[in-house]
Tab-separated table of C-alpha atoms and ligand atoms in Angstrom:
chain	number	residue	atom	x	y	z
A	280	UNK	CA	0.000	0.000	0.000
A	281	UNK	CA	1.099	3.718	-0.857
A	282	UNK	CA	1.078	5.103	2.096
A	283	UNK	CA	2.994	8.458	3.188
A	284	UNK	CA	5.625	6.920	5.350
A	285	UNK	CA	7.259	5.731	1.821
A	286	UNK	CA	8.636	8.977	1.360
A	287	UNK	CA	10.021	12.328	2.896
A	288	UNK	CA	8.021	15.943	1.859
A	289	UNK	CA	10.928	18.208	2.865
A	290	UNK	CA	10.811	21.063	0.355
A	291	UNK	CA	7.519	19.603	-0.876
A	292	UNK	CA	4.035	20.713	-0.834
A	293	UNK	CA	1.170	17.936	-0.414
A	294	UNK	CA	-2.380	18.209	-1.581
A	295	UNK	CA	-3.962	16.352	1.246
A	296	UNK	CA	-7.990	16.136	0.178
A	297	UNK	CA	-9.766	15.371	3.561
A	298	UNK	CA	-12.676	14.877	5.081
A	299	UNK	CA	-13.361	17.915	7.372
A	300	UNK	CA	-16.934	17.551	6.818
A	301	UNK	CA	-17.795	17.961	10.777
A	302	UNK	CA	-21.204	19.106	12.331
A	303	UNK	CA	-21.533	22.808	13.122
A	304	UNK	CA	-23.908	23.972	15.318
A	305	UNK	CA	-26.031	27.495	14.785
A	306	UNK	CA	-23.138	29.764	15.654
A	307	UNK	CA	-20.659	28.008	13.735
A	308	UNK	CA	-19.580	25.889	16.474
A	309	UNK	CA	-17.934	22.196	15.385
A	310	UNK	CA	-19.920	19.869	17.674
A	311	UNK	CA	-17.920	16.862	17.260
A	312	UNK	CA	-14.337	17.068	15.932
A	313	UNK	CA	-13.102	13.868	14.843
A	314	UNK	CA	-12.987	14.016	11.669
A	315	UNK	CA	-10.143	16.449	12.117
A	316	UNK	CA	-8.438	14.964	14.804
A	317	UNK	CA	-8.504	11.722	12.536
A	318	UNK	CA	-6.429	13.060	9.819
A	319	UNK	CA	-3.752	14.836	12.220
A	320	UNK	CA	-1.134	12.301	12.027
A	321	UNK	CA	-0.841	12.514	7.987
A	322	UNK	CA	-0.633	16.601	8.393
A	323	UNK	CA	1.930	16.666	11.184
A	324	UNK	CA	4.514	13.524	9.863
A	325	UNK	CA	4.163	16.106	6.838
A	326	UNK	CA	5.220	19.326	8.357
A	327	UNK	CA	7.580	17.467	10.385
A	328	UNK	CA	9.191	16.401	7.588
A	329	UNK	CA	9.959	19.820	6.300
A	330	UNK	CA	6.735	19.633	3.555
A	331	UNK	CA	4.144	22.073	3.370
A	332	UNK	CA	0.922	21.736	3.749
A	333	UNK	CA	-2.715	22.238	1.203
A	334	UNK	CA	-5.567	20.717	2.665
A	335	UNK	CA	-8.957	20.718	0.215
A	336	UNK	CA	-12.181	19.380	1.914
A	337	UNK	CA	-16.407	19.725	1.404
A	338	UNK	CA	-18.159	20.863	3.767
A	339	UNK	CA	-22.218	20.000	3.915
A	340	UNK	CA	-24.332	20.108	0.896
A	341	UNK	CA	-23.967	23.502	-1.065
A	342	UNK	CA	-26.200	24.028	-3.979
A	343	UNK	CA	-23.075	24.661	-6.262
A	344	UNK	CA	-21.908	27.907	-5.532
A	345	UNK	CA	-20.811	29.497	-2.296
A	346	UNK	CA	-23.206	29.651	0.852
A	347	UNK	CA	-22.308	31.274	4.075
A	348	UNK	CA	-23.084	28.433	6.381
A	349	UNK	CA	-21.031	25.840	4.345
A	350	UNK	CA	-17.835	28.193	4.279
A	351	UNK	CA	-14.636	26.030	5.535
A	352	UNK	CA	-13.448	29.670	7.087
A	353	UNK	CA	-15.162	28.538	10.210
A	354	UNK	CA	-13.026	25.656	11.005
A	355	UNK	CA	-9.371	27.700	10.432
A	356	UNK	CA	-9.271	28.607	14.201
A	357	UNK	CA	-10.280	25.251	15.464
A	358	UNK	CA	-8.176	23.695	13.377
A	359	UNK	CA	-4.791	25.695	14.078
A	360	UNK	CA	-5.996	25.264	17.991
A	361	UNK	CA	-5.355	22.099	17.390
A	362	UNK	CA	-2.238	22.301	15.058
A	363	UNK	CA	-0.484	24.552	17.519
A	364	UNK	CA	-0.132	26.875	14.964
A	365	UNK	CA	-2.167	29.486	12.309
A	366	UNK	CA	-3.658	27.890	9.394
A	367	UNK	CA	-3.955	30.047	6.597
A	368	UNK	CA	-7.298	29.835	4.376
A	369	UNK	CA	-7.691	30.414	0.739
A	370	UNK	CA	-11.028	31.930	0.548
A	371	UNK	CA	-11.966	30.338	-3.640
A	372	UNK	CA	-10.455	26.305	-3.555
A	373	UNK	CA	-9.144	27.020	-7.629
A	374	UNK	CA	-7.689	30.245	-9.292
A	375	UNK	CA	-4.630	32.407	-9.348
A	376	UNK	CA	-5.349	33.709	-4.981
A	377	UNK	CA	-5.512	29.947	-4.405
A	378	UNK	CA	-2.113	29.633	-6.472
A	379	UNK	CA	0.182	32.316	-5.538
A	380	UNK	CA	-1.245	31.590	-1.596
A	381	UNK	CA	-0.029	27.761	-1.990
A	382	UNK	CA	3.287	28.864	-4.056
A	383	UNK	CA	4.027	31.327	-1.333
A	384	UNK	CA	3.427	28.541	1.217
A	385	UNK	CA	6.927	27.743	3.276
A	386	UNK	CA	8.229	24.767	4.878
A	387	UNK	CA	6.079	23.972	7.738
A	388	UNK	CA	3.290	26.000	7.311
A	389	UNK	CA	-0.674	24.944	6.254
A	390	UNK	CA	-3.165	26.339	3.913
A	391	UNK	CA	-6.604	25.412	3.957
A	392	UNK	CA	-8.743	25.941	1.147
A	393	UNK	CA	-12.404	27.092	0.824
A	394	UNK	CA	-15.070	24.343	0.204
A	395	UNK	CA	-14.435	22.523	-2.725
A	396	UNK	CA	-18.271	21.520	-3.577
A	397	UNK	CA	-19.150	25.446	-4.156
A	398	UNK	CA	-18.349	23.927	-7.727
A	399	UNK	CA	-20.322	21.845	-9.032
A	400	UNK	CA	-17.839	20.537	-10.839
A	401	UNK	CA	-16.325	19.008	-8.062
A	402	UNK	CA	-19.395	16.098	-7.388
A	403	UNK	CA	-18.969	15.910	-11.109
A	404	UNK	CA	-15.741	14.504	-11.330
A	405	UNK	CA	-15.118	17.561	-13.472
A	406	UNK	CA	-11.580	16.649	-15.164
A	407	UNK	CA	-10.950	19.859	-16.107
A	408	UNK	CA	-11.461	21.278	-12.426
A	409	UNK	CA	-9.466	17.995	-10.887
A	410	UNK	CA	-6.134	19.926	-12.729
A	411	UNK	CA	-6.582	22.887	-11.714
A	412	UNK	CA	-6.998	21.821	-8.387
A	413	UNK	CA	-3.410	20.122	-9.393
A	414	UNK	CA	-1.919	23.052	-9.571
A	415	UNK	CA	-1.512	23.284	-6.354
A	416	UNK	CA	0.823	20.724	-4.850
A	417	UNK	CA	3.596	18.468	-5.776
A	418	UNK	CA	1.923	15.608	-4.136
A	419	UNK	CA	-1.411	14.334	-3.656
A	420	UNK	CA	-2.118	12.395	-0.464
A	421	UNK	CA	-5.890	10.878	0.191
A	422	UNK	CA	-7.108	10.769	3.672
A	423	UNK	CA	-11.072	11.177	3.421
A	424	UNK	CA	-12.034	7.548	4.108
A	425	UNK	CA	-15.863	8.818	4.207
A	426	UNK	CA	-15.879	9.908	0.732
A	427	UNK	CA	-13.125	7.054	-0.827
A	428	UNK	CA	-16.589	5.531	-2.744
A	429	UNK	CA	-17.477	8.224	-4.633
A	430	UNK	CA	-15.624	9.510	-7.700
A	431	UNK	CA	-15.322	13.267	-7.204
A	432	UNK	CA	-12.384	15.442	-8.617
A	433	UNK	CA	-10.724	15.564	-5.567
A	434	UNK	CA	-11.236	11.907	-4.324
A	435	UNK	CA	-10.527	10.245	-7.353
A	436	UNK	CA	-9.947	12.268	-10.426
A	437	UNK	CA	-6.933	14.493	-9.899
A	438	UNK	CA	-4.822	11.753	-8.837
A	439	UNK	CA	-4.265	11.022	-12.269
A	440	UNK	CA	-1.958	14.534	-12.536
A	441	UNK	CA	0.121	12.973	-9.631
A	442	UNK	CA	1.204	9.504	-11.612
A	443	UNK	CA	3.955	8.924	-9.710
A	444	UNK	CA	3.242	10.718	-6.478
A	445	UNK	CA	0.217	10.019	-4.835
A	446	UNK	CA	-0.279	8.614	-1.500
A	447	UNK	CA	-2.732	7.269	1.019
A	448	UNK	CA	-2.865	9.369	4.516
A	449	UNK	CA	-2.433	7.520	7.631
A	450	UNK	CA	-6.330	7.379	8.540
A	451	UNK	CA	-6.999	5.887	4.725
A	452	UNK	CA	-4.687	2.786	5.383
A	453	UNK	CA	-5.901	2.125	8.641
A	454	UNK	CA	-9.186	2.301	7.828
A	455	UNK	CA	-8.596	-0.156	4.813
A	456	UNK	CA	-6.444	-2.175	6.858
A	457	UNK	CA	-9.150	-2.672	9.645
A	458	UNK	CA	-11.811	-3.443	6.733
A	459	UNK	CA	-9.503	-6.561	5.893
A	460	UNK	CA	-9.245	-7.614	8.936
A	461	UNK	CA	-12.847	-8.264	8.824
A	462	UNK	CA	-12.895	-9.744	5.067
A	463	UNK	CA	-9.851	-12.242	5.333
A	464	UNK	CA	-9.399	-14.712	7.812
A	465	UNK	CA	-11.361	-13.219	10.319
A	466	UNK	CA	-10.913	-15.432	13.886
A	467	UNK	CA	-14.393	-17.180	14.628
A	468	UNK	CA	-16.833	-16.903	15.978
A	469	UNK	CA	-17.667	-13.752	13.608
A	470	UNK	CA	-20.409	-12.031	14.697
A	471	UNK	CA	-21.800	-9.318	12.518
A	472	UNK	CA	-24.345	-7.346	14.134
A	473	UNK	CA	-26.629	-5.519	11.607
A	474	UNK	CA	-29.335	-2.445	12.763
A	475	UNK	CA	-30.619	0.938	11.735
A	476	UNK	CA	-33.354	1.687	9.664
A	477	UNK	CA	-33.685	0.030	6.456
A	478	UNK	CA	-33.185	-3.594	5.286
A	479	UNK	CA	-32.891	-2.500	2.074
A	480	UNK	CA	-29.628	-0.101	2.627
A	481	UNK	CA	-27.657	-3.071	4.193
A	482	UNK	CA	-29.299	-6.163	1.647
A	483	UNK	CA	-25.788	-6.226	0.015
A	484	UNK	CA	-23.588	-6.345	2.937
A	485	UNK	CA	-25.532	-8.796	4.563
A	486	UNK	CA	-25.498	-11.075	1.519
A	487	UNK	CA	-21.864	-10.897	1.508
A	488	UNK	CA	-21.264	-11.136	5.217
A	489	UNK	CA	-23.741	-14.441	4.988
A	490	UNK	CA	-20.769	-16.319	3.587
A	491	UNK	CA	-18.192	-15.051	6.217
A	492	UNK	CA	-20.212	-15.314	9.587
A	493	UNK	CA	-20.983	-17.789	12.445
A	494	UNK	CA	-23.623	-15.802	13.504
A	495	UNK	CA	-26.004	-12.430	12.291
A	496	UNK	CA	-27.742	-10.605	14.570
A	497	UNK	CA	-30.395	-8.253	13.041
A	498	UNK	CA	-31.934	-5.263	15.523
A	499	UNK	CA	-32.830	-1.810	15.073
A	500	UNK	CA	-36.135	-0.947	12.952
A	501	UNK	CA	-34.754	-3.128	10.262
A	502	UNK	CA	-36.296	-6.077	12.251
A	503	UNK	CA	-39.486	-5.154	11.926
A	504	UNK	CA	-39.613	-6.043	8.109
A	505	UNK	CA	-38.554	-10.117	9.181
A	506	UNK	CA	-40.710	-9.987	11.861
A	507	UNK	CA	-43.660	-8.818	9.078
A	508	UNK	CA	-42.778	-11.410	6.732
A	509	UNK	CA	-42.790	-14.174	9.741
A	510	UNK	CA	-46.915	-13.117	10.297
A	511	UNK	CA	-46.134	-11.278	12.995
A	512	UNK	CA	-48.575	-7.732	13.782
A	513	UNK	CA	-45.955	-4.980	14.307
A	514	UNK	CA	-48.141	-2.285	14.758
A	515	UNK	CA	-46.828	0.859	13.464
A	516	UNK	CA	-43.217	-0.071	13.617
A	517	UNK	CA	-41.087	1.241	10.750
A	518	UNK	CA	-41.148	-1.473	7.918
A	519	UNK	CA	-40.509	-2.273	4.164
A	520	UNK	CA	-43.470	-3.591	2.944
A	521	UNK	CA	-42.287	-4.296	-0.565
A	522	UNK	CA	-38.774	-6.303	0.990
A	523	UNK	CA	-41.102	-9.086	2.662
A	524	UNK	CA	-39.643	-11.122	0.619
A	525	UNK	CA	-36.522	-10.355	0.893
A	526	UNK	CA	-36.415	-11.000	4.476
A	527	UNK	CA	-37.518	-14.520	3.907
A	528	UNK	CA	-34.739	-15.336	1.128
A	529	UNK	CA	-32.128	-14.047	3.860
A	530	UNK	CA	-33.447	-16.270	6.608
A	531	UNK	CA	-33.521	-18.684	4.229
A	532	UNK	CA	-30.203	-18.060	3.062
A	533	UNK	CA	-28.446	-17.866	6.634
A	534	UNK	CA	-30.115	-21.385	7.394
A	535	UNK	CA	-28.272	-22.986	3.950
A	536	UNK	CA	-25.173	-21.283	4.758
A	537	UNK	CA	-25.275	-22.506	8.414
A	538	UNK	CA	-25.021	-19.139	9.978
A	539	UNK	CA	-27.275	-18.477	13.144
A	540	UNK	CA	-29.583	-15.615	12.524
A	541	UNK	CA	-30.414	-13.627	16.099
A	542	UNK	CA	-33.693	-11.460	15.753
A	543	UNK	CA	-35.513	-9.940	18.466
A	544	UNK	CA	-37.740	-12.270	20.623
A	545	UNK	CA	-38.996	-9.110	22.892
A	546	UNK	CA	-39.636	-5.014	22.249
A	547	UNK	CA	-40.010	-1.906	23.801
A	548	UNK	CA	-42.933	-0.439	22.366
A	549	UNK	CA	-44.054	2.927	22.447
A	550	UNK	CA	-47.592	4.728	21.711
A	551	UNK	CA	-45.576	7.353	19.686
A	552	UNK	CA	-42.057	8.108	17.987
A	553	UNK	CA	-41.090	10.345	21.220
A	554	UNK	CA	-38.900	10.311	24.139
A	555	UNK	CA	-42.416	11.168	26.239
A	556	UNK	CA	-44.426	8.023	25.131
A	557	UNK	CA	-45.762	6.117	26.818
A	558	UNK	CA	-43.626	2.765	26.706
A	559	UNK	CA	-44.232	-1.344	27.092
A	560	UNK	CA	-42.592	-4.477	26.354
A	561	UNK	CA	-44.054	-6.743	23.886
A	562	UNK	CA	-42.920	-10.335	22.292
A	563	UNK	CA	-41.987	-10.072	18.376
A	564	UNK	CA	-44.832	-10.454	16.464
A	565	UNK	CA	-47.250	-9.069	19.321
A	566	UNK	CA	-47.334	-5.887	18.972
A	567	UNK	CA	-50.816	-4.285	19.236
A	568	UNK	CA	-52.546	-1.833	16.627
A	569	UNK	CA	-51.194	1.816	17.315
A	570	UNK	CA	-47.583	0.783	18.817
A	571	UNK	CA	-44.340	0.786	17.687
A	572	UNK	CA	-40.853	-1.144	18.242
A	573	UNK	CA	-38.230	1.837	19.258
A	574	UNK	CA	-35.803	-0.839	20.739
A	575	UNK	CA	-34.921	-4.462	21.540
A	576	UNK	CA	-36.227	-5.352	24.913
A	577	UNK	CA	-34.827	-7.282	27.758
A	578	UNK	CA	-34.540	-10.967	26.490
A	579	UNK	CA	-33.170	-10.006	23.227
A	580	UNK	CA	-29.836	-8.171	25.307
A	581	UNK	CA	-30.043	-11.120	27.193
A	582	UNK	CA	-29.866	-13.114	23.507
A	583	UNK	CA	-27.469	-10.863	21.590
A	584	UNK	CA	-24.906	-10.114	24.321
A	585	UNK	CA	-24.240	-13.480	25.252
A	586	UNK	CA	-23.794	-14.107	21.240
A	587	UNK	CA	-21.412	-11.167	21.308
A	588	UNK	CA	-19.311	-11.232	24.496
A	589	UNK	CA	-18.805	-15.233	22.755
A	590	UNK	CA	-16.968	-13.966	19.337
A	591	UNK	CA	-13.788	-13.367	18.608
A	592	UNK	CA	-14.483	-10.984	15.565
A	593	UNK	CA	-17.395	-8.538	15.505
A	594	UNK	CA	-18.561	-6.085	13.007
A	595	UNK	CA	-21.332	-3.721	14.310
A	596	UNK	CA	-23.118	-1.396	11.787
A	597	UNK	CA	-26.511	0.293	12.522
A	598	UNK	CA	-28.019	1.187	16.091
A	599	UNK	CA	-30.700	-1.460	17.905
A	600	UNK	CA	-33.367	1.300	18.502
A	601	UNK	CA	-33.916	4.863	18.512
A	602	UNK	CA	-30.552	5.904	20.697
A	603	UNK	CA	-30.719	9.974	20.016
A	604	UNK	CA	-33.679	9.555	22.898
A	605	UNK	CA	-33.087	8.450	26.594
A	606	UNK	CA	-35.650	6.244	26.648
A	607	UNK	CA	-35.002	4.162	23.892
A	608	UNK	CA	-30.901	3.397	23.982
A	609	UNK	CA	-30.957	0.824	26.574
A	610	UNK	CA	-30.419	-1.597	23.672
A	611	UNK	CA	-27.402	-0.069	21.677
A	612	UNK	CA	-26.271	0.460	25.307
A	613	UNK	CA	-26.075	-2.766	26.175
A	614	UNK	CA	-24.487	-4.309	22.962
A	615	UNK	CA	-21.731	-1.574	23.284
A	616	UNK	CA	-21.295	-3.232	26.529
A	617	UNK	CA	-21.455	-6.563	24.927
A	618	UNK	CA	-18.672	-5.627	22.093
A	619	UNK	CA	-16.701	-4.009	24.455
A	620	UNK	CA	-16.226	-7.194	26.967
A	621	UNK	CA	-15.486	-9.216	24.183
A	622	UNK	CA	-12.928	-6.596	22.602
A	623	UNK	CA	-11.668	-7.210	26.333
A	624	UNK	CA	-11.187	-10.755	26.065
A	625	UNK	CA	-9.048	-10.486	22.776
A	626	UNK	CA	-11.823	-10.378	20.207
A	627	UNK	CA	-11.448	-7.869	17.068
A	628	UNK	CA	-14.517	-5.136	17.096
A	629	UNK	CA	-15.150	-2.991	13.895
A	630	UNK	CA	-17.752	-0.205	14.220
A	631	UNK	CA	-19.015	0.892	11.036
A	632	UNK	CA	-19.486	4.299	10.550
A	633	UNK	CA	-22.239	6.544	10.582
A	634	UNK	CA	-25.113	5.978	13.520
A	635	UNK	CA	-23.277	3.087	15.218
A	636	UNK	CA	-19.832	5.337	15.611
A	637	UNK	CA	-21.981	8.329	16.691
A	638	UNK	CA	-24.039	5.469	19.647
A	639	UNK	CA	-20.529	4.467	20.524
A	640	UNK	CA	-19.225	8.273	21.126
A	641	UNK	CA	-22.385	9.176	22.604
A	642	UNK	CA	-21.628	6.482	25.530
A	643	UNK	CA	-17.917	7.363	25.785
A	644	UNK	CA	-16.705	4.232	24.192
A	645	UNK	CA	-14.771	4.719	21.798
A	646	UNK	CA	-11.648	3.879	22.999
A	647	UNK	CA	-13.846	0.337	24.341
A	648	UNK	CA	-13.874	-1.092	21.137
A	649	UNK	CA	-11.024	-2.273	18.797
A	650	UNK	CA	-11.745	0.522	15.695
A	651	UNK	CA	-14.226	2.882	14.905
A	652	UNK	CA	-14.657	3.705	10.796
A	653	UNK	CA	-14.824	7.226	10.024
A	654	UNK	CA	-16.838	5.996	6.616
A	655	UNK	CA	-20.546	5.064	6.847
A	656	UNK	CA	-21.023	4.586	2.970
A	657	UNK	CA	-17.406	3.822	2.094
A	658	UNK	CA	-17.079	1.175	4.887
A	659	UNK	CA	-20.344	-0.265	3.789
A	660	UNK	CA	-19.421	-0.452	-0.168
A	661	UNK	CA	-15.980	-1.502	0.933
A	662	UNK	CA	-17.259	-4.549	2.742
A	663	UNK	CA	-19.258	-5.317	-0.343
A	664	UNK	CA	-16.569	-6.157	-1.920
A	665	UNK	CA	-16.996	-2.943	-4.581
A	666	UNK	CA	-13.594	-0.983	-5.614
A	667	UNK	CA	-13.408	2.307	-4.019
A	668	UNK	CA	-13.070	5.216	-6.947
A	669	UNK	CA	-10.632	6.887	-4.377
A	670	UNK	CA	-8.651	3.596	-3.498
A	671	UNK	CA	-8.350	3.028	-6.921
A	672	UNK	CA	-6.879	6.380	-8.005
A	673	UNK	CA	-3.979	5.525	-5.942
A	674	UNK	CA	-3.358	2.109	-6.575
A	675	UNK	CA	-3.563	2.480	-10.138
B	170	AMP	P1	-29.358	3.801	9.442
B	170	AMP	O1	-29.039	5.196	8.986
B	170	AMP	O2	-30.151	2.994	8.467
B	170	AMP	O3	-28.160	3.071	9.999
B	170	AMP	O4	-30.366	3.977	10.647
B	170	AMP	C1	-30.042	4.660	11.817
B	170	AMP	C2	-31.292	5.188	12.397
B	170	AMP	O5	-32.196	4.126	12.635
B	170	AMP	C3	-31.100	5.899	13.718
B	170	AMP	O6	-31.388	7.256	13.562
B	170	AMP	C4	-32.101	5.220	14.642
B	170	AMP	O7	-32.840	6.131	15.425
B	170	AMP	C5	-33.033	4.521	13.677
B	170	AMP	N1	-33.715	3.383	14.282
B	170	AMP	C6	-33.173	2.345	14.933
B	170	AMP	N2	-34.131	1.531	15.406
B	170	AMP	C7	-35.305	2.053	15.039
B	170	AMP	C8	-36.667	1.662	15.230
B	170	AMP	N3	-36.982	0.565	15.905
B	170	AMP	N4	-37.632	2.459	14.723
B	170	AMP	C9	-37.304	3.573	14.048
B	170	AMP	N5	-36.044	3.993	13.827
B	170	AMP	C10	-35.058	3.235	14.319
């Protein structure tokens, strides 16, 4: 793998595209940093080097042109608090201020540029805009894990200006290395545990995973479609109603395969989709008229954990219930406990990106667990086995 420990970057100047995408509350506060502090090591083994430093980055989802709210100038002080030193910003990502601020760049120092998605051009793939974006560095070095499966000009395209010098940032090869972990020769018992929403966003993973696992556990409101299928009443728990089927062809699946497929036996119900509800417990498949599932109830933690605390490899993707309210994270709680006793006892834990990374910092456990993806959808499309547009770019 290409990573940037194959070479030095003194008197160099890398074009690192990141993923600085972080949430910003109303007054332009960054509400969860990790996405930065992810991608520190690649800037700083730079700089220590003697390289320079252009960092390029999107930032929400502008309409194509430049919008106050989704300016990157609000993360420059943040970001040289925690680079222990001033960051300078290029206020248009392309053109001839963006040029002469990156030529006049010296050894050690680091230039952030404005949000690359205020062109179009830049969810486009735009060649054209990929080399002027060139222009800028001597290098190119990817670190933005989170957007490594889509092909955008500065994930994918542009690395074809750098033939022989582009790189994968630190975060990049650990977050590919962890996904292999998981694909090759993982140690069994493999437990993937599979929640969130929708069946329908996971169907390929899960197909895949079917031939790699000792045992599935499916929670979260994606349940709610098996339990459907099995002739079950779910009252007004979330469901696919057009992916009955597809629910039976996976239980059907796991059984040919010999994998054990966990669903809930037990709920917590609710009268409404609010952290006020009024709340009850009910068996799978028994849930009256005018209630819905917002978690797995007491048996099924029983159920799952033991399953969990058992395996020696665990991938965890998608939240058992509704965790953003109080009332209804007792479940995701108590398989974060689960994955973190076994990651304890020597077993491998992957948490996917996305909802279940955001559970796990929620309840402080980050450091609990063996590695948590930065990548929802990257992570996901990685696992199915699909070639990453920005992976590619560099191996090629
Ligand atoms: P996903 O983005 O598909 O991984 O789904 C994550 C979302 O699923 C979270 O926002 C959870 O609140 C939600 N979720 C989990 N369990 C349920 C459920 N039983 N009913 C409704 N939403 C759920």
């Amino acid at each position: 793998m290409k990573t940037v420990d194959q070479i030095s970057f003194s008197g160099k100047k890398a074009l690192i595209r990141v993923d600085f995408n972080v949430p910003l509350d109303e007054n332009y506060n960054i509400t969860d940093d990790n996405r930065m502090t992810a991608a520190l090591p690649t800037i700083k083994k730079i700089l220590n080097d003697g390289g320079a430093v252009i960092l390029m980055s999107h930032l929400g989802r502008p309409k194509g042109g430049p919008e106050e709210k989704y300016s990157l100038k609000h993360i420059v002080s943040h970001l040289s608090d925690l680079l222990g030193q001033q960051v300078q910003f290029a206020d248009d990502c392309i053109g001839a201020a963006a040029e002469s601020k990156a030529k006049a760049l010296g050894k050690g120092e680091v230039l952030l540029l404005e949000n690359l998605r205020f062109y179009k051009e830049e969810e486009k793939g735009d060649k054209d805009f990929a080399e002027k974006l060139s222009k800028l560095g001597d290098i190119y070095v990817n670190d933005a894990f989170g957007t490594a499966h889509r092909a955008h000009a500065s994930t994918a395209i542009i690395a074809q200006f750098f033939p022989n010098a582009k790189y994968f940032g630190y975060l990049m090869a650990a977050e590919l290395q962890n996904a292999e972990k998981i694909l090759n020769n993982a140690p069994k018992p493999f437990t993937a545990i599979m929640g969130g929403s929708k069946v329908s966003d996971k169907i390929e993973l899960i197909e895949k995973l079917l031939d790699k696992v000792d045992n599935l556990i499916i929670g979260g409101g994606m349940a709610y479609t098996f339990a459907k299928a099995d002739g079950g009443t779910i009252g007004t728990s979330l469901v696919e109603a057009d992916k009955l089927d597809l629910a039976l062809s996976l239980v059907k699946k796991a059984k040919e395969k010999g994998v054990t497929l966990l669903l809930p036996v037990d709920n917590v119900i609710a009268d409404a989709f609010s952290n006020d509800a009024k709340t009850d417990i009910a068996k799978t498949g028994k849930i009256p008229d005018n209630w819905m599932g917002l978690d797995i109830g007491p048996e099924t933690i029983k159920l799952f954990s033991k399953v969990v605390e058992e395996s020696k490899t665990i991938l965890w993707n998608g939240p058992m219930g509704v965790f953003e309210m109080e009332k209804f994270l007792v479940g995701t709680k108590a398989i974060a406990d689960a994955v973190a006793t076994a990651t304890d006892n020597g077993a491998f834990s992957l948490i996917g990106g996305g909802d279940s990374a955001a559970a796990v910092a929620k309840f402080g456990m980050t450091d609990d667990v063996s590695y948590v993806s930065t990548g929802g959808g990257a992570l996901l499309e990685y696992m199915e086995g699909k070639e990453l547009p920005g992976v590619k770019a560099i191996n090629d």
